[in-house]
Coordinates of C-alpha atoms and ligand atoms in Angstrom, one line a residue:
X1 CA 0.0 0.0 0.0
X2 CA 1.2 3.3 -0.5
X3 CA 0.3 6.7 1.0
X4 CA 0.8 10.2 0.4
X5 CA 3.9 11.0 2.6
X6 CA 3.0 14.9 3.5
X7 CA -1.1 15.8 4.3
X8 CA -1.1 19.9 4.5
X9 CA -4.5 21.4 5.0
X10 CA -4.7 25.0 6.0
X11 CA -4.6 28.6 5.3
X12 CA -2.4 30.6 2.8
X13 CA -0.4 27.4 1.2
X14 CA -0.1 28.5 -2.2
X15 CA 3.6 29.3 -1.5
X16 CA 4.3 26.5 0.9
X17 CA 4.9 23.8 -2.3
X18 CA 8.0 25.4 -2.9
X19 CA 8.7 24.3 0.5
X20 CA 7.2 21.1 0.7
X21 CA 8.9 20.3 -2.5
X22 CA 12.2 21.2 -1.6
X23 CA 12.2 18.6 1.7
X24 CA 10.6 15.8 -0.3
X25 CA 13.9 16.6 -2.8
X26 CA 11.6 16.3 -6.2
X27 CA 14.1 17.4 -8.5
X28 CA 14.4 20.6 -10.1
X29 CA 12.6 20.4 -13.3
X30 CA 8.2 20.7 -12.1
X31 CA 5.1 20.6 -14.3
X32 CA 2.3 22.4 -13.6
X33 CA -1.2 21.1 -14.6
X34 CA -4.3 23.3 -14.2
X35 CA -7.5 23.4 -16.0
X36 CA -8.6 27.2 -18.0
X37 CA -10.8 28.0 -14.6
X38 CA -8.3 26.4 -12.0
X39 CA -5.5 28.2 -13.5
X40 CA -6.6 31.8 -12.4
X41 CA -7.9 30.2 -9.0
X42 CA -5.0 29.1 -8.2
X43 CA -2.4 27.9 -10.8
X44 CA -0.6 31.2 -11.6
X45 CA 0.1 31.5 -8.1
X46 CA 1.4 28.7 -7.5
X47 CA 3.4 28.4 -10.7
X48 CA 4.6 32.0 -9.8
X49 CA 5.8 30.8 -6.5
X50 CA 7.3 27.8 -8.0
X51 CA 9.3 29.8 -10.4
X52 CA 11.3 31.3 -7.5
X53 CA 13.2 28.0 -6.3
X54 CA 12.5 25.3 -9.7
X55 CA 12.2 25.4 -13.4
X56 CA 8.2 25.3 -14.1
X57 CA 6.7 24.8 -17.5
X58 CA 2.6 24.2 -17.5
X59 CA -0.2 22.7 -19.4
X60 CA -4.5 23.3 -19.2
X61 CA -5.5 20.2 -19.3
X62 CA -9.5 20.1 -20.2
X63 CA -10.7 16.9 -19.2
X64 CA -10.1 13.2 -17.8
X65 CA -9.2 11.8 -21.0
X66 CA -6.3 9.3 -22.0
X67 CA -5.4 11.8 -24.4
X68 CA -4.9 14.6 -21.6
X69 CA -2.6 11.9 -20.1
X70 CA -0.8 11.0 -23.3
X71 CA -0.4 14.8 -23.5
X72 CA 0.9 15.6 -20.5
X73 CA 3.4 12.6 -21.3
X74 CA 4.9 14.1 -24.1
X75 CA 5.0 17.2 -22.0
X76 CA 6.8 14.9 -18.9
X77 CA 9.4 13.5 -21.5
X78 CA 10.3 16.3 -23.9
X79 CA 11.4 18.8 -21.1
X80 CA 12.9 16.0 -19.3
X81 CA 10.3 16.7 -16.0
X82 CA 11.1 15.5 -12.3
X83 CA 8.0 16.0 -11.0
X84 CA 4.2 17.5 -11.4
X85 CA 1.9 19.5 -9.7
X86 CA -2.2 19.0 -10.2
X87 CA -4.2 22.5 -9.5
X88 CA -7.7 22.0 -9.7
X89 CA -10.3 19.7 -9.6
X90 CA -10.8 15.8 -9.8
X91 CA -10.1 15.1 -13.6
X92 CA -6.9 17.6 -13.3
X93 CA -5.8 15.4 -10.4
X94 CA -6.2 12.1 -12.0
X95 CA -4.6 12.8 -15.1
X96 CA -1.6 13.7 -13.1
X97 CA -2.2 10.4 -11.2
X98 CA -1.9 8.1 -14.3
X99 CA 0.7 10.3 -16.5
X100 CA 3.1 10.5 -12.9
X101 CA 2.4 6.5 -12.5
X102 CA 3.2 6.1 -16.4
X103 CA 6.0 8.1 -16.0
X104 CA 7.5 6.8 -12.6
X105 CA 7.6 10.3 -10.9
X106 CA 5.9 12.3 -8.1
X107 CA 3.3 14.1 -8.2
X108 CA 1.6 16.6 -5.7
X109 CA -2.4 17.3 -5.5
X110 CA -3.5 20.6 -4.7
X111 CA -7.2 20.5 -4.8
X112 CA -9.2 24.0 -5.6
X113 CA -12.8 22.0 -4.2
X114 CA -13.7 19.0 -1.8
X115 CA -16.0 18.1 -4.4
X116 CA -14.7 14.4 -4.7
X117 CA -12.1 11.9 -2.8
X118 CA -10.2 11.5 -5.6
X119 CA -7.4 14.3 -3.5
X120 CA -5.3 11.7 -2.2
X121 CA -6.7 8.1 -3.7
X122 CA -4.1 5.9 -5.6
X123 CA -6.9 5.5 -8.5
X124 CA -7.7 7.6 -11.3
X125 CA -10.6 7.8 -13.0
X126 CA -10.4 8.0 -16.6
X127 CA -12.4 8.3 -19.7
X128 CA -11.2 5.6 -22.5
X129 CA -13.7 5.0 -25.7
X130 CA -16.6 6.4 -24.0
X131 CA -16.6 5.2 -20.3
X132 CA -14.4 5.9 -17.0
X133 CA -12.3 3.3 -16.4
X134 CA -10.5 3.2 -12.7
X135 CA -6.8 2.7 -13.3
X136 CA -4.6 1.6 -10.8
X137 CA -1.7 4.3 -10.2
X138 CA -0.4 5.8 -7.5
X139 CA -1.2 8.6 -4.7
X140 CA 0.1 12.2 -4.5
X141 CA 3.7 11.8 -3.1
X142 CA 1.7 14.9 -0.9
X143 CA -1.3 17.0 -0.4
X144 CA -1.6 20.5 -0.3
X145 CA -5.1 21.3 1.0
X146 CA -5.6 25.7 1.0
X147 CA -8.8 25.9 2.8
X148 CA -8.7 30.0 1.5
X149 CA -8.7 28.5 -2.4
X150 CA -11.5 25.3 -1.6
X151 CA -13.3 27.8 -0.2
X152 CA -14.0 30.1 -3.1
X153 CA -15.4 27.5 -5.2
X154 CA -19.1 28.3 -5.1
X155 CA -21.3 26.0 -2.4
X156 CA -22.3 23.3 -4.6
X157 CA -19.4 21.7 -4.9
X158 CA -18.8 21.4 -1.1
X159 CA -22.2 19.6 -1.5
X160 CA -21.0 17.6 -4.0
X161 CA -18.1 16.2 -2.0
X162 CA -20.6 15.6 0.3
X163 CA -22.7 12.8 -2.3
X164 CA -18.9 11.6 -3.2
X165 CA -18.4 10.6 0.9
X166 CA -21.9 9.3 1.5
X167 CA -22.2 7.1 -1.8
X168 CA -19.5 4.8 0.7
X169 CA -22.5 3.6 2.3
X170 CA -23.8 1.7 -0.5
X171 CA -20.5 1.0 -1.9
X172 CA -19.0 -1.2 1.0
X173 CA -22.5 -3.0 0.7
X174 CA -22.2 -4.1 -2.4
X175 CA -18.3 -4.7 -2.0
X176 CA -19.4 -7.0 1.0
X177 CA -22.3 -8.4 -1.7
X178 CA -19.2 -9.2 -4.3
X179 CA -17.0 -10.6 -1.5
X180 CA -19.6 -13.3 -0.5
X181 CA -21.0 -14.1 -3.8
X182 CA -18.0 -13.7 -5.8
X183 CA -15.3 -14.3 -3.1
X184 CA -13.5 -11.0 -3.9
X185 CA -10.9 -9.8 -1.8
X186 CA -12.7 -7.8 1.2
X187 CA -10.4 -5.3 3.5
X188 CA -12.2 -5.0 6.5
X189 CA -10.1 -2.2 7.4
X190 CA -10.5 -0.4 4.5
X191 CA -14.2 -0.8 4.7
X192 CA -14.5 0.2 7.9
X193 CA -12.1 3.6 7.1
X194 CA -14.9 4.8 4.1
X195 CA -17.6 4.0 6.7
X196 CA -16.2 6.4 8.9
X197 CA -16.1 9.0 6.7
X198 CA -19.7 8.6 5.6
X199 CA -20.6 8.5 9.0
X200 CA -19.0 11.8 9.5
X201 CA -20.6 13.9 7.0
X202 CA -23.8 12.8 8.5
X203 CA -23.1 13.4 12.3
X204 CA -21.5 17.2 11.1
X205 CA -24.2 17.8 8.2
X206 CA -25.5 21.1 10.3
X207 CA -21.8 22.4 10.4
X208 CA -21.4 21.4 6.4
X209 CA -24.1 23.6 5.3
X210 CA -22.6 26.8 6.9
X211 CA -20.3 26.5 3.8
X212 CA -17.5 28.5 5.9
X213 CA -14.1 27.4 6.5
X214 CA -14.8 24.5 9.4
X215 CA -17.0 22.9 6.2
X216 CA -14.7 22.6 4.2
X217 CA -12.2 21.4 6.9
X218 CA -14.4 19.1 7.7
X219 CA -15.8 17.3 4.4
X220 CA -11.6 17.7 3.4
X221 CA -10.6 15.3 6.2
X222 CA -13.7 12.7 4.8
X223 CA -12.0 12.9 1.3
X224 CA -8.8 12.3 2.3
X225 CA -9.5 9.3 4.4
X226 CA -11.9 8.3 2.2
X227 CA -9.2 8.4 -0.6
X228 CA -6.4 6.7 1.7
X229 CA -9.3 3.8 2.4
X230 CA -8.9 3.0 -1.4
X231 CA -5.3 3.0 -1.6
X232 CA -5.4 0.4 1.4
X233 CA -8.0 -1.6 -0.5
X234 CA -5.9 -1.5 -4.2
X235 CA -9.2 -0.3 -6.0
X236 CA -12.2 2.2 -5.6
X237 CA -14.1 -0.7 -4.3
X238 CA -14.6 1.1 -0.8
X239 CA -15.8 4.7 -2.3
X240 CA -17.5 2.9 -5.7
X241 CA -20.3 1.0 -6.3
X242 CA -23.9 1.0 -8.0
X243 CA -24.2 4.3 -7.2
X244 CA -20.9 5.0 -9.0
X245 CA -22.0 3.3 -11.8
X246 CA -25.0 5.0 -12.3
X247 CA -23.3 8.4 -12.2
X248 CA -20.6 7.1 -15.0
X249 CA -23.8 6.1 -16.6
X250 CA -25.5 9.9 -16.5
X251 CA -22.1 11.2 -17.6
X252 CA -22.8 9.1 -21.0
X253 CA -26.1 9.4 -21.5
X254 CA -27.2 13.1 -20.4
X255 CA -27.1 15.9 -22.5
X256 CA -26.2 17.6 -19.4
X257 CA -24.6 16.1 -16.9
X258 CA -24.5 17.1 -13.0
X259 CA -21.5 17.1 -11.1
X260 CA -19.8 13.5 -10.1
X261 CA -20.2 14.2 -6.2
X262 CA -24.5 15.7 -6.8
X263 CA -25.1 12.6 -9.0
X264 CA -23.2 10.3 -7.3
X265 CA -25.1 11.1 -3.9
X266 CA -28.7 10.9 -5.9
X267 CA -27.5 7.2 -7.0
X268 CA -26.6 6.4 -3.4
X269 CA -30.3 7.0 -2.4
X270 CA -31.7 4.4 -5.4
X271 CA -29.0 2.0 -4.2
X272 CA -29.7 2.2 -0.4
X273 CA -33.2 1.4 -1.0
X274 CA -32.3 -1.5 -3.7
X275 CA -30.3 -3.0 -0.8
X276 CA -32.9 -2.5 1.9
X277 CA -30.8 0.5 3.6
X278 CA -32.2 3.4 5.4
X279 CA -32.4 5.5 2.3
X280 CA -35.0 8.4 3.9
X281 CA -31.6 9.3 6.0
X282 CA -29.1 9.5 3.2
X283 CA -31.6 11.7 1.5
X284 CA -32.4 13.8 4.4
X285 CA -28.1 14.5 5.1
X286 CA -28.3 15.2 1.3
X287 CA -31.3 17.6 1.9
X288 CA -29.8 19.1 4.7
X289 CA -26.4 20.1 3.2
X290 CA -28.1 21.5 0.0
X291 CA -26.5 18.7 -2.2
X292 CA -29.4 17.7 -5.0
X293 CA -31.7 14.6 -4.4
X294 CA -33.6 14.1 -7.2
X295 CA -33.7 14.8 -11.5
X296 CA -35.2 17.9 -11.3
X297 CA -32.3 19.1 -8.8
X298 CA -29.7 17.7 -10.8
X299 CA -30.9 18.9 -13.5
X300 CA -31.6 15.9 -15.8
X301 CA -34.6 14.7 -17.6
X302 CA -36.4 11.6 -15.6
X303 CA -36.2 9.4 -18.5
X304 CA -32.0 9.1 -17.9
X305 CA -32.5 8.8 -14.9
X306 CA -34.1 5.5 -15.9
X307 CA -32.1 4.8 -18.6
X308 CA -29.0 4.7 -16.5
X309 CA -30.1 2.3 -13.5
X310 CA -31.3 -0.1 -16.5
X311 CA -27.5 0.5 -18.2
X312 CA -25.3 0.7 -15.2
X313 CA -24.0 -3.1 -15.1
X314 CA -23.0 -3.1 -18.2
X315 CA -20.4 -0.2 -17.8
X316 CA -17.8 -2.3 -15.3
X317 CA -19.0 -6.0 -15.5
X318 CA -16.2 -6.8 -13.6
X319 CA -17.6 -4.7 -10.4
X320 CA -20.2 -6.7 -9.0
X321 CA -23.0 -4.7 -7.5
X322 CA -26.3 -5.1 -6.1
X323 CA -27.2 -4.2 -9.9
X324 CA -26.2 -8.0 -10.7
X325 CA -25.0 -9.6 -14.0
X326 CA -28.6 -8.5 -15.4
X327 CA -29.1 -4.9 -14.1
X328 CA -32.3 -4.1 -13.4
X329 CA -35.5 -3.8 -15.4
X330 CA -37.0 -0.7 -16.7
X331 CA -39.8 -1.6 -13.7
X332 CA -37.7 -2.1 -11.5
X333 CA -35.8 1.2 -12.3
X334 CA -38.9 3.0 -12.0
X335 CA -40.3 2.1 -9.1
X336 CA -37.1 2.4 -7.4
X337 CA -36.7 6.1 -8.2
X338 CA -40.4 6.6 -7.9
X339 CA -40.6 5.1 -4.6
X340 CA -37.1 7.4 -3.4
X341 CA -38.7 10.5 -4.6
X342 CA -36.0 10.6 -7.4
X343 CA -38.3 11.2 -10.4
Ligands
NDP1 N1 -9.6 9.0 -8.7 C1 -10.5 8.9 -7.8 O1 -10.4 8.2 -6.8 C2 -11.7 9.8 -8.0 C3 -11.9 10.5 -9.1 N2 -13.1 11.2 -9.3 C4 -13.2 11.9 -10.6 O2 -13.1 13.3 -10.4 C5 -13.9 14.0 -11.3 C6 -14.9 14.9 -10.6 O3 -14.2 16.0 -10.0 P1 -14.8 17.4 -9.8 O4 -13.8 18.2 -9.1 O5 -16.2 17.3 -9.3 O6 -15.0 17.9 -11.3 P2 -13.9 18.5 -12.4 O7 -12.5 18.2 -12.0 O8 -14.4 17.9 -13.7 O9 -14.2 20.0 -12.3 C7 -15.4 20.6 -12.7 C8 -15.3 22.1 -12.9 O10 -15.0 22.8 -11.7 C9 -14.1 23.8 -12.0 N3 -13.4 24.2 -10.7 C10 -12.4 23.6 -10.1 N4 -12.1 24.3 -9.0 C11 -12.9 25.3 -8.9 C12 -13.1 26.4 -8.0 N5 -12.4 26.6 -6.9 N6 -14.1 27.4 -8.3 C13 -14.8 27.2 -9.4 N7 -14.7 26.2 -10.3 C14 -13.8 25.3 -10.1 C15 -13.2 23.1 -13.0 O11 -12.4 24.1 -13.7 P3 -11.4 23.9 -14.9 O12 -12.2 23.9 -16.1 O13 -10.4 24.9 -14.8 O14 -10.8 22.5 -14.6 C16 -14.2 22.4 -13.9 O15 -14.7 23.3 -14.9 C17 -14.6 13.0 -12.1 O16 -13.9 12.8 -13.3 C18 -14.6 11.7 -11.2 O17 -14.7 10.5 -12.0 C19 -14.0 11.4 -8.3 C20 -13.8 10.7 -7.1 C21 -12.7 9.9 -6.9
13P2 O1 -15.2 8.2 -7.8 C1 -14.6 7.3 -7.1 C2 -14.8 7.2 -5.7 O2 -15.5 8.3 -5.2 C3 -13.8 6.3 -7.7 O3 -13.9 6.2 -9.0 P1 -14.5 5.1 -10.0 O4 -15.9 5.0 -9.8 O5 -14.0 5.6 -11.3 O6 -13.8 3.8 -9.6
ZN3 ZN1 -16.7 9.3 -6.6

């Protein structure tokens, strides 16, 4: 297993990567990924910081593509790069997971939201031929959490992080499901890590909704450890599920899809009543912290809401879920969003 090897979360740390940088000895030559919003967040600041003590070239990287990642590769080997830096949200992150993985060098996640606890996971998340895939790689060799940065991302997104912690509920269920019925390999520890996190964001949902800085210190700490639970386990297993599946599913099918963490959170109350859960009270934490809970919230027609429980099997078949080999029928679909209040 391996683990970031420096957490930072706090105020004012867009200059403390030179810092952190310089004790971990990366080398001299950095990259600097950021996305075309991230990069005025955050990025030049950082970069601008960075230029000081190391030589920094960049890239905007626009989505979590394997040809972002091929890019950034080029990038990695034509100026000869020691080490990268991710500013921005989850797909900038991953795609430095997997290029830094491919290209056997660190790399260091500063998150600008707690949208998703993909900060400090060993897993990226990447869209191949139409679908995400979850590739194994490896974690941030640190994490540079700036509260001051999370916290101008606007409210939703903390919200969102929220539906990205809670959705553990359901996915250690159907983990345990696939353990027993498929005898795959089951870390209680790791299970019992997400769990924790999920339980958190429901015991501090009143303090969440303030959206000031204790929020986002708060649903920060659930990503992390609910990104560290997954490098323990070797896979996504214990922060991804059906609920997962149906929000990989929306991202294909919608015209208009909602973020990860919002539909990711919507798919954790279908799947909490599918496996006979206490759904009412993952809606009413998602209620509470202002995170969507149904279509009309998200923002997507009904009709894919159906359309991607009745399609979410077939996107991992190797990720056993309470979904089955079969999926469910377009019934079945229906009365189980009908029932949650989802459509
Ligand atoms: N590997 C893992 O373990 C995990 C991976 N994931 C993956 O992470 C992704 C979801 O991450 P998420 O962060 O929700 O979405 P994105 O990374 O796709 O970012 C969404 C948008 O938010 C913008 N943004 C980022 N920071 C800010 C800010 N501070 N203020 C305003 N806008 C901002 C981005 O800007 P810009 O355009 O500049 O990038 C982008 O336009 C998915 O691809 C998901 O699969 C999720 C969980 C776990
Ligand atoms: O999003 C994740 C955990 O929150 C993990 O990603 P995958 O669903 O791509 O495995
Ligand atoms: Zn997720």
């Amino acid at each position: 297993m391996q683990l970031p090897r420096e957490v930072l979360l706090g105020e004012n740390l867009k200059g403390e990567v030179v810092n952190v940088a310089k004790r971990l000895s990366l080398g001299e030559r950095a990259l600097i990924l950021y996305g075309p919003k991230t990069k005025e967040i955050a990025g030049k600041d950082v970069e601008k910081n960075l230029k000081e003590a190391f030589e920094v070239s960049s890239l905007i990287v626009r989505d979590a593509t394997m040809g972002e990642v091929e890019r950034t590769l080029d990038k990695i080997r034509d100026e000869n790069v020691n080490w990268l830096i991710a500013v921005g949200g989850g797909s900038i992150i991953d795609v430095a997971k997997l290029a830094s993985f491919k290209a056997s060098i660190p790399f260091i996640s500063f998150p600008t939201t707690a949208s998703h606890d993909g900060i400090a996971s060993a897993n990226a998340s990447i869209k191949d031929l139409g679908a995400k895939t979850s590739i194994k790689a490896i974690p941030p060799i640190a994490v540079i959490a700036d509260v001051e940065v999370i916290k101008t991302a606007p409210y939703r997104y903390l919200a969102a992080g929220v539906g990205d912690i809670i959705s553990n509920f359901t996915a250690v269920k159907d983990w345990q499901l696939a353990h027993r019925i498929r005898g795959e390999y089951y870390s209680e520890y790791a299970a019992s890590l997400s769990l924790m996190s999920a339980k958190m964001v429901i015991r501090n949902a009143d303090i969440i909704r303030l959206g000031n800085e204790d929020s986002v210190r708060k649903v920060i700490k659930g990503l992390i450890s609910s990104g560290v639970a997954m490098s323990i386990a070797g896979s996504s297993r214990p922060a991804s599920g059906a609920e997962h599946l149906f929000s990989h599913a929306l991202d294909i099918i919608a015209p208009k899809p909602a973020l990860h963490g919002e539909q990711c959170g919507v798919g954790t109350i279908i799947v909490a009543y599918l496996h006979g859960l206490r759904w009412e009270k993952i809606r009413e934490t998602l209620k509470k912290v202002g995170a969507p809970t149904n279509a009309y919230e998200l923002g997507i027609d009904p009709e894919y809401i159906i359309e991607a429980l009745t399609i979410a099997h077939t996107i991992r078949p190797e990720r056993y879920t309470i979904f089955g080999k079969d999926g469910l029928t377009r019934e079945a679909a229906e009365k189980a969003a009908k029932i949650t209040g989802v459509i």
